[in-house]
Structures are given as structure tokens and as C-alpha cells.
Amino acid sequence: MTTNRRVTVIPGDGIGPEVVGATQRALDALGAGITWERCEAGAVSFRRGLATGVPAETLASIRDTRVVLKGPLETPVGYGEKSANVTLRKLFETYANVRPVRELPGVPSPFAGRGIDLVVVRENVEDLYAGIEHQQTPTVAQCLKLISRQGCEKTARVAFELARAEGRRRVTCATKANIMKLTEGLMKRTFEEVAREYPDIQADHVLVDNCAHQLVRAPEQFEVIVTTNMNGDILSDLTSGLIGGLGFAPGANLGRDVAMFEAVHGSAPTIAGQNIANPTAVMLSGAMLLRHLGLLTHASTLEHALAATLEDGIFTRDVTAKGAVGTAEFTDAVIARFGRRAERLRARDHRPLVLPTEAPAPPAALHTPMALVGADVFVRATDMPDALADALVKATEGSPFRLKMISNRGTQVWPSPGALPDLVDHHRCRFVRRDNAATPDDRDVLDLLARVGAARPWMHVEKLHTIDGAPAYTRAQGED
Ligand code: ATP
């Protein structure tokens, strides 16, 4: 249990100041003994000319307090390229995003009565959100999906530790490992390894598309779902919809040093400043913050009071058009119910969450030898595949590499597999070591690039390796 009760609070944009203010008021009324350090980030900072949207004082406060209650942050049109939300997550390496959803009494939803009570644990800093994009040609763009074993391992551990802390018995890993064997497959394989350390918890894997289907057909079967960043973004918005909408979906960004608590929803600018936003999602994030501080009883008091308010039919306008109360009145009603146990809240016994304290030890893989066996060179060309292949074969005569195949958006087009897809001006030309050539090195790759470049402009190159003797790259659709 920590004694640090200083918390950085970032009210944020749009409805942020109203719903975060409501939560601060509730936490103060609970007597949680929190000293708030109010900091700025988001639209106001972008408008002051800060490209990141996060001022140095805010970063300093977070470094110091290590705990943040945060409202949604906007990137106003015309300012900055990166979201301040993503910047904060990345800067403090809050690698796991925990998004619980639970059926709350009286909140209408097509799934009411099913007893939904699940948590999505999403890897929070890698994947397509690394934001590494390149326009390859005027007509073809690329985004790199970077997944690390360390990122998968830390996130999987949080999922299992969370299951233990909340008395849950099952963790499901959702990936697209059947299609993206190396990236999504890494999450699946790492999850399966970590699972062996948690024999008390049932671990299974489901393809993410099937997971979405199952979440709508039988959401009550899930307890904890752990997944990669992009999958988790989509699944967790889906799960908020199951229990009555974004107004009820809290979240926590957890890292080794810093924990940031925020609702899943954004700034909802169209309803900002009118005292109509639902503060429940941020209040439930506040309950997660209290648990993080070790204040388990206060967290439970807040959750019960919230549920009791809903049981009494007190709702904001996102739930009911008739008789809705405002943000401030809803907050008053919650505070007035401190000490009351909700009758229909499925409460859980929480134990403090044990986060992995060390970054995982460097895996043995760091020292595994890699052997260069070829290169994929991506060229810009509008020729038909046979003509492009002829030009490349000629240009690379005498190189230790031979052209093995050309693919267009992942489908082999040379040698022709019989049918041609629609062609775009972006070709992957796969070169492999000739049978009689010596073991190639980087100089041979540079020579290859010069030869290819003389025939057609190239945009990027991926060296092909084997790791421990196994190919560290996938085959094209149709490649032998
Ligand atoms: P952003 O671009 O910051 O994500 P947004 O309006 O596009 O903002 P959200 O803020 O996530 O996206 O919200 C989408 C809609 O959901 C809002 O327009 C609003 O109607 C509703 N909504 C979200 N949060 C709340 C809330 N706390 N209370 C009431 N309605 C909400």
C-alpha cells in the first residue's frame, strides 16, 4: 500500500473539465486525502504553440506524482500531428491499457441481465500506433506494425495479474495470428508462454474476429481479454457499447513507473460545457485510481454509491431523455449515497494488483544468430510483371542474389501464378542467394540496391534473414 496521495490531474478538453471535476469532487468527499496537482495538456497547449500538446511542467508533475487522473485531450485541427493522449502513453511507457466493463443496475442495454463483467487489457504503445507511416509512391501508403516480445510479455502479465487480483479464472488472448503470423503470432506465442506461470488461471486463444462475434453473441463468457493495440482499441469500444455506452466505460494506462486513469470516451465537444455529460466513466476510473493507491475500501464505497444512484433511477441525458439530471446533480446524488451498498451491483473482492516491477530480462533471443539470405526490395514501377522481372534479372546478372519472385500488395505476380490481381505501382521484388554464391553480406545488399536502382526507383528494402535456421519472413500469397 502506497502512502503517496499526490495526484496529477489534467482536466482536458471538451467535457473533460466537467467529468474530471465531478470525480475530484467525489474523491475529495470520500476523504481519500488526495492532494491534486492541476496540470494542463491538449488543445490549450497546442494553441500556445507546443507541438506535443504536453507542457514540460505537466511532464515534471507526472514524473513526480506517478499517478494521473486525466480528461480527454484533443488535437485541434491545424495544430500538431500527434495526439497528446498517445504522447503521454508513450513517454511514460504505460504499456498496458486496462478497460473493464460491467453491467450496472438500471442502465438500459440490449444485454442488460446477462451479467457482463469483463476486462479488455490492451497493449498500449506498439503495433500500428507506433505511428511509423510512409507514403511509398503517390498511390500507395504503408504503416509499420511493430510488435515486441517485451511489449507482449508485460501486457500478458498484467492480464494474468489482474485476473488474480480480481478473483477471475480465465484469460483469453485475441489475435489475428492466422494472418499475421510474425506480429500477431508473437502476442499469441508470448501469451502461451506466460500462461504457464499461471496454472491457476485458464488461458485460451481466440481469433480476434471470432472474439468480436462472440462478444455480441455471448459476452458473459469472457473474463479478461488480452490483445494487441489496434484490436484492443476496437474491441474495447465494442465492449463499452455492451453495457450502455461510453459514459460508463473507465480505463487505466499502467506502466512500471506511472499509472494514468481516464475514461475510454473522448472529448465529446458537441455536449461540452452544458452540464449534461455523464461523469460515471471518469468516476469509475477514479475508483481504479483509488485501488491503485491501495485505498480499496474507498474504491468500493464509490462504486456502490454510483450503482445505488443508478438503482434509484438517477440518470444523465445519455441514458434517458426524460427526467435526466445534470453532471453536477448526478455527482451530488452519488456523494449523498456514500455508505450505501447497492443491491444489484456484482461486487468483486479486489486484492492489490501486482504489476511486473522489472522490464522482462533480455530474452535469450537477443543473442540468437541471424543469417542474411536475401532481400525484399520495394520498387516503384508501372510495367507489367514480366517486363519488370526481365529488367531486374538483367540488372542483377553477376550479383550473389537472384530474383525469386515479385509480389504486388502481397500477392505473387511473377512468376505468374495464373491470375493477376489489380496492379498498383508498388512491387516487392524478392531476391535470394544464388545456389553457388558465397554467404552474402551487407556489401552485396548495397550492390543489389545500386543495380535495382539503375533499373527502377526503389523505396525501401527489407533484408531477409533466418533466425536459428528458420526463415524470419513470411511468404507471399502464392509463393512456393
Ligand atoms: P474525440 O474526438 O475527442 O474522441 P468524439 O466526440 O469524437 O471526441 P467521444 O467523445 O468518444 O468521441 O464520444 C462520442 C459520442 O459519445 C459523443 O458525441 C457523445 O454523444 C457520447 N459520449 C461520450 N462520452 C460521453 C459522456 N461521458 N456522457 C455523455 N455522452 C458521451
Coordinates of C-alpha atoms and ligand atoms in Angstrom, one line a residue:
M1 CA 0.0 0.0 0.0
T2 CA 1.4 3.3 -1.1
T3 CA 1.3 6.5 1.1
N4 CA 1.7 8.8 -1.9
R5 CA -1.5 10.7 -2.2
R6 CA -0.4 13.4 -4.6
V7 CA -2.1 13.0 -7.9
T8 CA -1.6 15.0 -11.1
V9 CA -5.0 16.0 -12.6
I10 CA -5.4 17.0 -16.2
P11 CA -9.0 18.3 -16.7
G12 CA -8.6 18.0 -20.5
D13 CA -10.8 19.3 -23.3
G14 CA -14.5 19.3 -24.2
I15 CA -16.5 17.6 -21.4
G16 CA -13.2 16.8 -19.6
P17 CA -13.3 19.6 -17.1
E18 CA -16.9 18.8 -16.1
V19 CA -16.5 15.0 -15.7
V20 CA -13.0 15.2 -14.2
G21 CA -14.1 18.0 -11.9
A22 CA -17.0 15.8 -10.8
T23 CA -14.7 12.9 -10.0
Q24 CA -12.3 15.1 -8.0
R25 CA -15.3 16.3 -6.0
A26 CA -16.4 12.8 -5.3
L27 CA -12.9 11.6 -4.3
D28 CA -12.5 14.7 -2.0
A29 CA -15.9 14.0 -0.4
L30 CA -14.8 10.4 0.2
G31 CA -11.9 11.7 2.3
A32 CA -9.3 9.9 0.2
G33 CA -6.7 12.5 1.3
I34 CA -5.6 13.3 -2.3
T35 CA -3.6 16.5 -3.0
W36 CA -4.3 17.4 -6.6
E37 CA -1.6 18.9 -8.8
R38 CA -3.6 20.6 -11.6
C39 CA -1.8 20.5 -14.9
E40 CA -2.5 21.4 -18.5
A41 CA -2.3 19.4 -21.7
G42 CA -4.2 19.1 -25.0
A43 CA -6.0 21.8 -27.0
V44 CA -4.9 24.7 -24.8
S45 CA -1.2 23.7 -25.0
F46 CA -1.3 23.1 -28.8
R47 CA -2.8 26.6 -29.2
R48 CA 0.0 28.0 -27.2
G49 CA 2.3 26.6 -29.8
L50 CA 3.5 23.4 -28.1
A51 CA 3.9 20.8 -30.9
T52 CA 3.4 17.9 -28.4
G53 CA 0.4 19.3 -26.6
V54 CA 2.0 18.4 -23.3
P55 CA 4.0 21.2 -21.4
A56 CA 7.2 20.4 -19.5
E57 CA 5.6 21.3 -16.1
T58 CA 2.9 18.6 -16.8
L59 CA 5.6 16.1 -17.5
A60 CA 7.5 17.1 -14.4
S61 CA 4.4 16.7 -12.2
I62 CA 3.7 13.3 -13.6
R63 CA 7.3 12.2 -13.1
D64 CA 6.9 13.3 -9.5
T65 CA 3.5 12.0 -8.5
R66 CA 3.4 9.0 -10.8
V67 CA -0.4 8.9 -10.7
V68 CA -2.7 10.8 -13.0
L69 CA -6.4 11.5 -13.3
K70 CA -6.8 12.6 -16.9
G71 CA -9.6 14.0 -19.0
P72 CA -9.7 13.5 -22.8
L73 CA -7.3 15.6 -24.8
E74 CA -7.9 17.0 -28.3
T75 CA -5.6 17.8 -31.1
P76 CA -7.3 20.9 -32.7
V77 CA -7.4 20.8 -36.5
G78 CA -4.3 22.6 -37.9
Y79 CA -2.2 22.0 -34.7
G80 CA 0.4 19.3 -34.2
E81 CA 0.4 15.9 -35.9
K82 CA 0.4 13.6 -32.9
S83 CA -2.3 13.1 -30.3
A84 CA -1.3 14.3 -26.8
N85 CA -3.0 11.2 -25.4
V86 CA -0.7 8.9 -27.3
T87 CA 2.3 11.1 -26.5
L88 CA 1.6 10.7 -22.7
R89 CA 1.1 7.0 -23.0
K90 CA 4.4 6.6 -24.9
L91 CA 6.5 9.0 -22.9
F92 CA 5.7 7.2 -19.7
E93 CA 5.6 3.8 -21.3
T94 CA 2.2 3.0 -19.9
Y95 CA 2.3 -0.3 -21.8
A96 CA -1.0 -1.8 -20.7
N97 CA -4.4 -0.3 -21.1
V98 CA -7.0 -1.8 -18.8
R99 CA -10.6 -1.3 -19.8
P100 CA -13.2 -3.0 -17.6
V101 CA -16.9 -3.1 -18.4
R102 CA -19.6 -4.3 -16.0
E103 CA -23.3 -4.3 -16.2
L104 CA -24.6 -1.5 -14.0
P105 CA -28.0 -1.6 -12.3
G106 CA -30.8 0.1 -14.3
V107 CA -28.7 1.1 -17.3
P108 CA -30.5 0.1 -20.4
S109 CA -28.7 -2.0 -23.0
P110 CA -29.8 -4.9 -25.2
F111 CA -27.5 -7.0 -23.0
A112 CA -29.0 -6.0 -19.6
G113 CA -29.5 -9.0 -17.3
R114 CA -26.7 -11.1 -18.9
G115 CA -24.2 -10.3 -16.1
I116 CA -21.4 -8.9 -18.3
D117 CA -18.3 -8.3 -16.2
L118 CA -15.1 -8.4 -18.3
V119 CA -11.9 -6.5 -18.8
V120 CA -10.0 -5.8 -22.0
V121 CA -6.3 -5.5 -21.5
R122 CA -4.7 -3.8 -24.5
E123 CA -1.1 -3.4 -25.3
N124 CA -0.8 0.4 -25.4
V125 CA 2.2 1.7 -27.1
E126 CA 3.3 -0.5 -30.0
D127 CA 1.6 -2.0 -33.1
L128 CA 0.2 0.3 -35.7
Y129 CA 0.1 3.1 -33.1
A130 CA 3.9 3.4 -33.3
G131 CA 2.8 5.8 -35.9
I132 CA 5.5 4.9 -38.5
E133 CA 3.9 5.7 -41.8
H134 CA 5.4 6.3 -45.2
Q135 CA 3.7 7.2 -48.4
Q136 CA 5.6 4.8 -50.6
T137 CA 4.5 6.0 -54.0
P138 CA 1.9 8.7 -54.9
T139 CA -0.7 6.0 -54.8
V140 CA 0.5 3.5 -52.1
A141 CA 0.9 4.2 -48.3
Q142 CA 2.4 2.0 -45.6
C143 CA 2.1 1.8 -41.8
L144 CA 4.6 -0.4 -39.9
K145 CA 3.1 -2.8 -37.4
L146 CA 5.9 -3.2 -34.8
I147 CA 5.3 -5.7 -32.1
S148 CA 7.9 -6.6 -29.5
R149 CA 8.2 -9.7 -27.3
Q150 CA 8.8 -7.5 -24.3
G151 CA 5.6 -5.5 -25.0
C152 CA 3.6 -8.7 -25.4
E153 CA 5.1 -10.2 -22.3
K154 CA 4.4 -7.2 -20.0
T155 CA 0.9 -6.9 -21.3
A156 CA 0.1 -10.6 -20.9
R157 CA 1.5 -10.5 -17.3
V158 CA -0.8 -7.6 -16.4
A159 CA -3.7 -9.6 -17.8
F160 CA -2.9 -12.6 -15.6
E161 CA -2.0 -10.5 -12.5
L162 CA -5.3 -8.6 -12.9
A163 CA -7.2 -11.9 -13.1
R164 CA -5.6 -12.9 -9.8
A165 CA -6.2 -9.5 -8.1
E166 CA -9.9 -9.6 -9.1
G167 CA -10.5 -13.3 -8.5
R168 CA -11.1 -14.1 -12.1
R169 CA -10.4 -17.5 -13.5
R170 CA -9.9 -17.2 -17.2
V171 CA -7.8 -15.0 -19.6
T172 CA -8.4 -15.1 -23.3
C173 CA -5.9 -13.8 -25.8
A174 CA -7.4 -12.4 -29.0
T175 CA -5.2 -12.0 -32.1
K176 CA -5.1 -12.3 -35.9
A177 CA -2.2 -14.8 -35.7
N178 CA -3.6 -16.8 -38.6
I179 CA -2.9 -14.0 -41.0
M180 CA -0.1 -12.0 -39.3
K181 CA 2.0 -15.0 -38.1
L182 CA 5.1 -13.0 -37.0
T183 CA 3.4 -9.9 -35.4
E184 CA 0.1 -11.1 -34.0
G185 CA 1.6 -14.5 -33.7
L186 CA 4.2 -13.1 -31.4
M187 CA 1.5 -12.0 -29.0
K188 CA -0.2 -15.4 -29.1
R189 CA 3.1 -17.3 -28.6
T190 CA 4.2 -15.0 -25.8
F191 CA 0.8 -15.2 -24.1
E192 CA 1.0 -19.0 -24.2
E193 CA 4.5 -18.9 -22.6
V194 CA 3.4 -16.5 -19.8
A195 CA 0.3 -18.6 -19.2
R196 CA 2.4 -21.5 -18.0
E197 CA 3.4 -19.4 -15.0
Y198 CA -0.3 -19.0 -14.0
P199 CA -1.6 -22.6 -13.8
D200 CA -4.5 -21.4 -11.5
I201 CA -5.9 -19.4 -14.5
Q202 CA -7.5 -20.9 -17.6
A203 CA -5.8 -19.5 -20.6
D204 CA -7.1 -19.7 -24.2
H205 CA -6.7 -18.1 -27.5
V206 CA -9.4 -16.8 -29.9
L207 CA -9.1 -15.2 -33.3
V208 CA -10.0 -11.5 -32.9
D209 CA -12.8 -11.6 -35.5
N210 CA -14.3 -14.5 -33.7
C211 CA -13.9 -12.7 -30.4
A212 CA -15.9 -9.7 -31.8
H213 CA -18.6 -12.2 -32.9
Q214 CA -18.6 -14.0 -29.5
L215 CA -18.7 -10.7 -27.6
V216 CA -22.0 -9.9 -29.2
R217 CA -23.5 -13.4 -29.0
A218 CA -22.3 -14.4 -25.5
P219 CA -20.3 -11.6 -23.9
E220 CA -20.8 -13.1 -20.4
Q221 CA -18.4 -16.0 -21.3
F222 CA -15.4 -13.6 -21.2
E223 CA -13.5 -12.5 -18.1
V224 CA -10.2 -11.0 -19.2
I225 CA -9.3 -10.4 -22.9
V226 CA -5.7 -9.5 -23.7
T227 CA -4.8 -8.2 -27.1
T228 CA -2.6 -6.0 -29.3
N229 CA -3.2 -2.3 -29.5
M230 CA -5.4 -1.9 -32.6
N231 CA -7.5 -4.9 -31.8
G232 CA -7.9 -3.7 -28.3
D233 CA -8.9 -0.2 -29.4
I234 CA -11.8 -1.6 -31.4
L235 CA -12.8 -4.4 -29.0
S236 CA -12.9 -2.1 -26.0
D237 CA -15.2 0.4 -27.8
L238 CA -17.4 -2.6 -28.7
T239 CA -17.5 -3.7 -25.0
S240 CA -18.4 -0.2 -23.8
G241 CA -21.4 -0.5 -26.1
L242 CA -22.5 -3.7 -24.5
I243 CA -23.0 -2.1 -21.1
G244 CA -24.7 1.2 -22.0
G245 CA -22.2 3.3 -23.8
L246 CA -19.1 5.4 -23.5
G247 CA -20.5 7.2 -20.5
F248 CA -19.9 4.0 -18.4
A249 CA -16.5 2.8 -19.6
P250 CA -13.5 3.5 -17.4
G251 CA -9.8 2.8 -18.1
A252 CA -6.3 2.8 -16.7
N253 CA -3.0 3.1 -18.5
L254 CA -0.5 1.2 -16.5
G255 CA 3.3 1.3 -16.7
R256 CA 6.2 0.4 -14.5
D257 CA 6.5 4.0 -13.1
V258 CA 3.3 5.8 -13.9
A259 CA -0.4 5.0 -13.9
M260 CA -2.9 7.2 -15.7
F261 CA -6.6 6.9 -15.2
E262 CA -9.0 8.1 -17.8
A263 CA -12.4 7.2 -19.4
V264 CA -12.5 5.4 -22.7
H265 CA -14.5 8.2 -24.2
G266 CA -13.2 11.3 -26.0
S267 CA -13.9 15.0 -25.5
A268 CA -17.4 14.9 -27.0
P269 CA -17.2 18.6 -28.0
T270 CA -20.9 18.8 -29.1
I271 CA -22.1 18.3 -25.5
A272 CA -19.3 20.2 -23.7
G273 CA -20.0 23.0 -21.2
Q274 CA -23.7 22.2 -20.8
N275 CA -23.7 20.2 -17.6
I276 CA -25.1 17.1 -19.4
A277 CA -22.1 14.8 -19.7
N278 CA -22.2 11.5 -17.8
P279 CA -19.3 11.5 -15.2
T280 CA -19.7 7.8 -14.4
A281 CA -16.8 6.6 -16.7
V282 CA -14.3 9.0 -15.1
M283 CA -15.7 8.3 -11.6
L284 CA -15.1 4.5 -12.2
S285 CA -11.6 5.4 -13.5
G286 CA -11.3 7.3 -10.1
A287 CA -12.3 4.1 -8.3
M288 CA -9.5 2.3 -10.2
L289 CA -7.1 5.1 -9.1
L290 CA -8.1 4.6 -5.5
R291 CA -7.4 0.9 -5.8
H292 CA -4.0 1.7 -7.3
L293 CA -3.3 3.9 -4.3
G294 CA -4.2 1.0 -2.0
L295 CA -7.5 2.6 -0.9
L296 CA -9.6 -0.5 -1.6
T297 CA -12.4 0.4 0.8
H298 CA -12.8 4.0 -0.6
A299 CA -12.9 2.5 -4.1
S300 CA -15.7 0.1 -3.1
T301 CA -17.7 2.9 -1.4
L302 CA -17.5 5.0 -4.5
E303 CA -18.6 2.1 -6.8
H304 CA -21.5 1.2 -4.5
A305 CA -22.7 4.8 -4.3
L306 CA -22.6 5.1 -8.0
A307 CA -24.5 1.9 -8.5
A308 CA -27.0 2.9 -5.8
T309 CA -27.6 6.2 -7.7
L310 CA -28.4 4.3 -10.9
E311 CA -30.6 1.8 -8.9
D312 CA -32.6 4.9 -7.8
G313 CA -33.2 5.7 -11.4
I314 CA -31.0 8.8 -11.4
F315 CA -29.5 9.1 -14.9
T316 CA -27.8 11.7 -17.1
R317 CA -29.1 12.5 -20.6
D318 CA -27.1 9.9 -22.5
V319 CA -29.3 7.2 -20.6
T320 CA -32.7 8.9 -20.6
A321 CA -34.2 11.9 -22.3
K322 CA -37.0 12.1 -19.6
G323 CA -36.1 13.3 -16.1
A324 CA -32.4 13.4 -16.7
V325 CA -30.2 15.2 -14.2
G326 CA -27.1 17.2 -15.0
T327 CA -23.5 16.3 -14.4
A328 CA -23.3 18.3 -11.2
E329 CA -26.6 16.9 -9.8
F330 CA -25.6 13.3 -10.6
T331 CA -22.4 13.9 -8.7
D332 CA -24.3 15.3 -5.7
A333 CA -26.5 12.2 -5.8
V334 CA -23.5 9.9 -5.8
I335 CA -21.9 11.7 -2.9
A336 CA -25.2 11.6 -1.0
R337 CA -25.1 7.8 -1.2
F338 CA -21.7 7.2 0.2
G339 CA -22.0 4.4 2.7
R340 CA -25.0 2.7 0.9
R341 CA -24.5 -0.7 -0.5
A342 CA -26.0 -1.1 -4.0
E343 CA -28.3 -4.2 -4.1
R344 CA -27.7 -5.2 -7.6
L345 CA -24.0 -4.5 -8.1
R346 CA -22.0 -7.6 -8.6
A347 CA -19.1 -6.6 -6.4
R348 CA -15.7 -8.2 -6.5
D349 CA -13.2 -8.8 -3.8
H350 CA -10.1 -6.9 -5.0
R351 CA -6.6 -7.6 -3.9
P352 CA -3.9 -5.0 -4.9
L353 CA -2.7 -5.5 -8.5
V354 CA 0.9 -6.7 -8.6
L355 CA 2.5 -5.1 -11.7
P356 CA 5.6 -6.6 -13.1
T357 CA 8.3 -4.5 -11.4
E358 CA 11.1 -5.2 -13.8
A359 CA 11.2 -5.0 -17.6
P360 CA 11.5 -8.6 -18.6
A361 CA 15.0 -9.9 -18.7
P362 CA 16.5 -9.8 -22.1
P363 CA 15.2 -12.9 -23.8
A364 CA 17.8 -15.4 -25.0
A365 CA 16.6 -14.4 -28.5
L366 CA 18.7 -11.2 -28.2
H367 CA 21.8 -13.4 -28.8
T368 CA 20.4 -15.7 -31.3
P369 CA 22.4 -15.6 -34.6
M370 CA 20.7 -14.1 -37.7
A371 CA 21.9 -15.1 -41.2
L372 CA 21.4 -13.0 -44.3
V373 CA 19.7 -15.0 -47.0
G374 CA 18.2 -12.3 -49.3
A375 CA 16.4 -9.0 -49.6
D376 CA 12.9 -7.7 -50.5
V377 CA 13.4 -4.5 -52.5
F378 CA 10.2 -2.5 -53.0
V379 CA 10.3 -0.7 -56.3
R380 CA 8.1 1.9 -58.0
A381 CA 7.1 0.6 -61.4
T382 CA 4.1 0.6 -63.7
D383 CA 5.4 -2.2 -66.0
M384 CA 3.7 -5.5 -66.3
P385 CA 5.3 -8.0 -64.0
D386 CA 7.1 -9.9 -66.9
A387 CA 8.7 -6.7 -68.2
L388 CA 9.7 -5.6 -64.7
A389 CA 11.2 -9.1 -64.0
D390 CA 13.2 -9.0 -67.3
A391 CA 14.7 -5.6 -66.4
L392 CA 15.6 -6.7 -62.9
V393 CA 17.1 -10.1 -64.0
K394 CA 19.3 -8.2 -66.5
A395 CA 20.3 -5.6 -63.9
T396 CA 21.3 -8.2 -61.3
E397 CA 23.4 -10.5 -63.5
G398 CA 26.6 -11.3 -61.6
S399 CA 25.1 -10.4 -58.2
P400 CA 25.1 -13.1 -55.5
F401 CA 21.3 -12.6 -55.4
R402 CA 18.8 -13.8 -58.0
L403 CA 15.2 -12.6 -58.4
K404 CA 12.9 -15.2 -56.9
M405 CA 9.5 -13.6 -57.2
I406 CA 7.6 -10.3 -57.4
S407 CA 4.5 -9.6 -55.5
N408 CA 2.0 -6.8 -55.6
R409 CA 0.3 -5.9 -52.3
G410 CA 1.4 -9.3 -51.0
T411 CA 0.2 -11.5 -54.0
Q412 CA 2.8 -13.1 -56.2
V413 CA 2.6 -11.8 -59.8
W414 CA 5.9 -13.2 -61.1
P415 CA 6.5 -16.0 -61.9
S416 CA 2.8 -15.8 -62.9
P417 CA 0.6 -18.0 -60.7
G418 CA -2.1 -17.9 -63.5
A419 CA -4.2 -15.0 -62.4
L420 CA -3.2 -11.3 -62.0
P421 CA -4.6 -9.1 -59.2
D422 CA -5.2 -5.4 -60.0
L423 CA -1.7 -3.9 -60.1
V424 CA -0.5 -0.8 -58.3
D425 CA 2.8 1.0 -58.8
H426 CA 4.5 -0.7 -55.8
H427 CA 6.2 -4.0 -56.2
R428 CA 8.0 -6.2 -53.8
C429 CA 10.9 -7.9 -55.6
R430 CA 12.3 -10.8 -53.6
F431 CA 15.9 -11.6 -54.1
V432 CA 17.5 -14.7 -52.7
R433 CA 21.1 -16.0 -52.6
R434 CA 22.1 -17.9 -55.8
D435 CA 22.8 -21.6 -55.1
N436 CA 26.5 -21.3 -55.9
A437 CA 27.1 -17.8 -54.3
A438 CA 29.2 -17.3 -51.2
T439 CA 27.4 -16.2 -48.0
P440 CA 26.2 -12.7 -48.7
D441 CA 26.8 -9.7 -46.5
D442 CA 25.7 -6.0 -46.4
R443 CA 28.0 -5.0 -49.2
D444 CA 26.2 -7.4 -51.5
V445 CA 22.9 -5.9 -50.5
L446 CA 24.2 -2.4 -51.3
D447 CA 25.4 -3.6 -54.6
L448 CA 22.0 -5.2 -55.2
L449 CA 20.3 -1.9 -54.4
A450 CA 22.5 0.0 -56.8
R451 CA 21.7 -2.5 -59.6
V452 CA 18.0 -2.4 -58.9
G453 CA 18.0 1.4 -58.6
A454 CA 19.6 1.6 -62.0
A455 CA 16.6 -0.3 -63.5
R456 CA 13.7 1.1 -61.4
P457 CA 13.5 3.5 -58.4
W458 CA 13.3 1.7 -55.1
M459 CA 11.6 3.0 -51.9
H460 CA 12.6 0.6 -49.2
V461 CA 14.4 -2.6 -48.5
E462 CA 13.9 -5.4 -46.0
K463 CA 16.8 -7.8 -45.5
L464 CA 15.8 -11.4 -45.4
H465 CA 17.2 -13.4 -42.5
T466 CA 17.0 -16.8 -41.0
I467 CA 16.9 -16.8 -37.2
D468 CA 18.2 -20.0 -35.6
G469 CA 17.9 -21.6 -39.1
A470 CA 14.2 -20.7 -39.6
P471 CA 13.0 -18.1 -42.1
A472 CA 12.3 -14.7 -40.3
Y473 CA 9.9 -13.5 -43.0
T474 CA 6.7 -14.7 -44.5
R475 CA 5.9 -15.9 -48.0
A476 CA 3.8 -14.0 -50.5
Q477 CA 0.3 -15.3 -51.3
G478 CA 1.0 -17.9 -54.0
E479 CA 4.8 -18.1 -53.3
D480 CA 6.3 -21.6 -53.0
Ligands
ATP1 P1 -12.9 12.7 -29.6 O1 -12.6 13.2 -31.0 O2 -12.2 13.5 -28.5 O3 -12.7 11.2 -29.4 P2 -15.7 12.4 -30.1 O4 -16.9 13.2 -29.8 O5 -15.4 12.1 -31.5 O6 -14.5 13.1 -29.3 P3 -16.3 10.7 -27.9 O7 -16.0 11.8 -27.1 O8 -15.6 9.4 -27.6 O9 -15.9 11.0 -29.4 O10 -17.8 10.5 -27.9 C1 -18.7 10.1 -29.0 C2 -20.1 10.4 -28.6 O11 -20.5 9.7 -27.4 C3 -20.2 11.9 -28.1 O12 -20.6 12.7 -29.2 C4 -21.3 11.8 -27.1 O13 -22.6 11.9 -27.7 C5 -21.2 10.4 -26.5 N1 -20.5 10.5 -25.2 C6 -19.2 10.2 -25.0 N2 -18.8 10.3 -23.7 C7 -19.9 10.7 -23.1 C8 -20.2 11.1 -21.7 N3 -19.3 11.0 -20.7 N4 -21.5 11.5 -21.4 C9 -22.4 11.5 -22.4 N5 -22.2 11.2 -23.7 C10 -21.0 10.8 -24.0

